[in-house]
Amino acid sequence: MAPSSDPSALLSSPPLPVALASFATMFSVGTVYVLSTLQVELPRLLGVAHSWSFAPFGAASLGLSVGVSTCTSMLSKDGPHTVAGKGTILWGLAVASTGFFLSRLSYLGILVSLLVGGVGVGWTYLAIIVTIGHSFPDQPLARSAIGPLGFSSGTAACIQLGPLLNFDVLSAEDLGRIIIHGGVAFIAIGTATALLLSGIKVEVKTRNDMKQASPSLSLSALLFFNALPGMIAFSALQPLAHYYKISDSLSKSFPALPSLMLALAAGGILAPAVSSFLGVRLTFGLLFYLRGLLLVILSQAANPGMALVASLAILFAHGTGFSILPGLVKAQIQSPSQFPYAYGRILVAWGAAGVAATILNGLLVS
């Protein structure tokens, strides 16, 4: 068979297994957005200063940048499905390690674990984007929705575990044990993904023309500033909810923080319609200004209702922006074979935004 002109063109891609595996892996690594549930307990359990309690999210974000920047060579060698499985397994190992070090009261161990785990998040995210892009070429809704749905579902599920299991009164050993169980579950999902999709063949070009892609620095900068408001919100989700008393603005039957994740999912689901109506470039540009304005509104919010509306809008725009970003990248490259490299380079700005968000939140608290 002649080599494909696309480095990640799928020769066989049963839609249902691909969709299920993609959602499951995004669900797993999407729990990186729920680290504030752990972070809010660190001052109580480890005596960490509040300004330093945001560091786990920054460590994972730094690892994420490393992951997306190194993923391309792995895609060429192993194919996107194997890389997605490896990334999810690595994240699961990191989560389990985080639980272990929490039970041993080692803050440094937690940071190192999440730094390594962030690499797995980057591998999985880019590999799944490549996978669904080629598995669903004529289904823009599937391409745009799977990522935000997975991330929002994983985050919402873990947020809800906090009050159900009374994280705020658990000892470090008990909370660490729960986190270890979560890591084991993610390892199982990563392993199942690799096994479930092991029969899917991938043609990959081995020559270095993939590296001829030259991702736009302006697009990287645009992603950084577009992602920054959402990353600020995610890195301080629990503290923001407590500060603004967002939970008090919704009934107990409709939990506040998990409901915020509906906005993230809705952004991915509605992204094709919004970008089709306004155009991809105009939509991304408007989101840039909208999120900046919303971040200012959130910082000046005088009541829970205003903070809730601003947070919902920020997360909706976050989901929409990441869903239409691949289309912007594809419009700037000369060949589909350049997409994994170009997109991976641009996504480094996503992790950088997470690091910047961590620093900003730490400075604000201090």
CSV table of C-alpha atoms in Angstrom, one decimal, residues 102-104 170-178:
chain,number,residue,atom,x,y,z
A,102,LEU,CA,0.1,13.3,50.1
A,103,SER,CA,-0.2,10.4,52.6
A,104,ARG,CA,3.5,10.8,53.3
A,170,LEU,CA,-10.3,13.8,55.8
A,171,SER,CA,-6.7,13.2,57.0
A,172,ALA,CA,-3.8,13.3,54.5
A,173,GLU,CA,-3.6,9.5,54.6
A,174,ASP,CA,-7.3,9.0,53.9
A,175,LEU,CA,-7.5,11.6,51.1
A,176,GLY,CA,-4.3,10.2,49.6
A,177,ARG,CA,-5.8,6.7,49.5
A,178,ILE,CA,-8.8,8.1,47.5
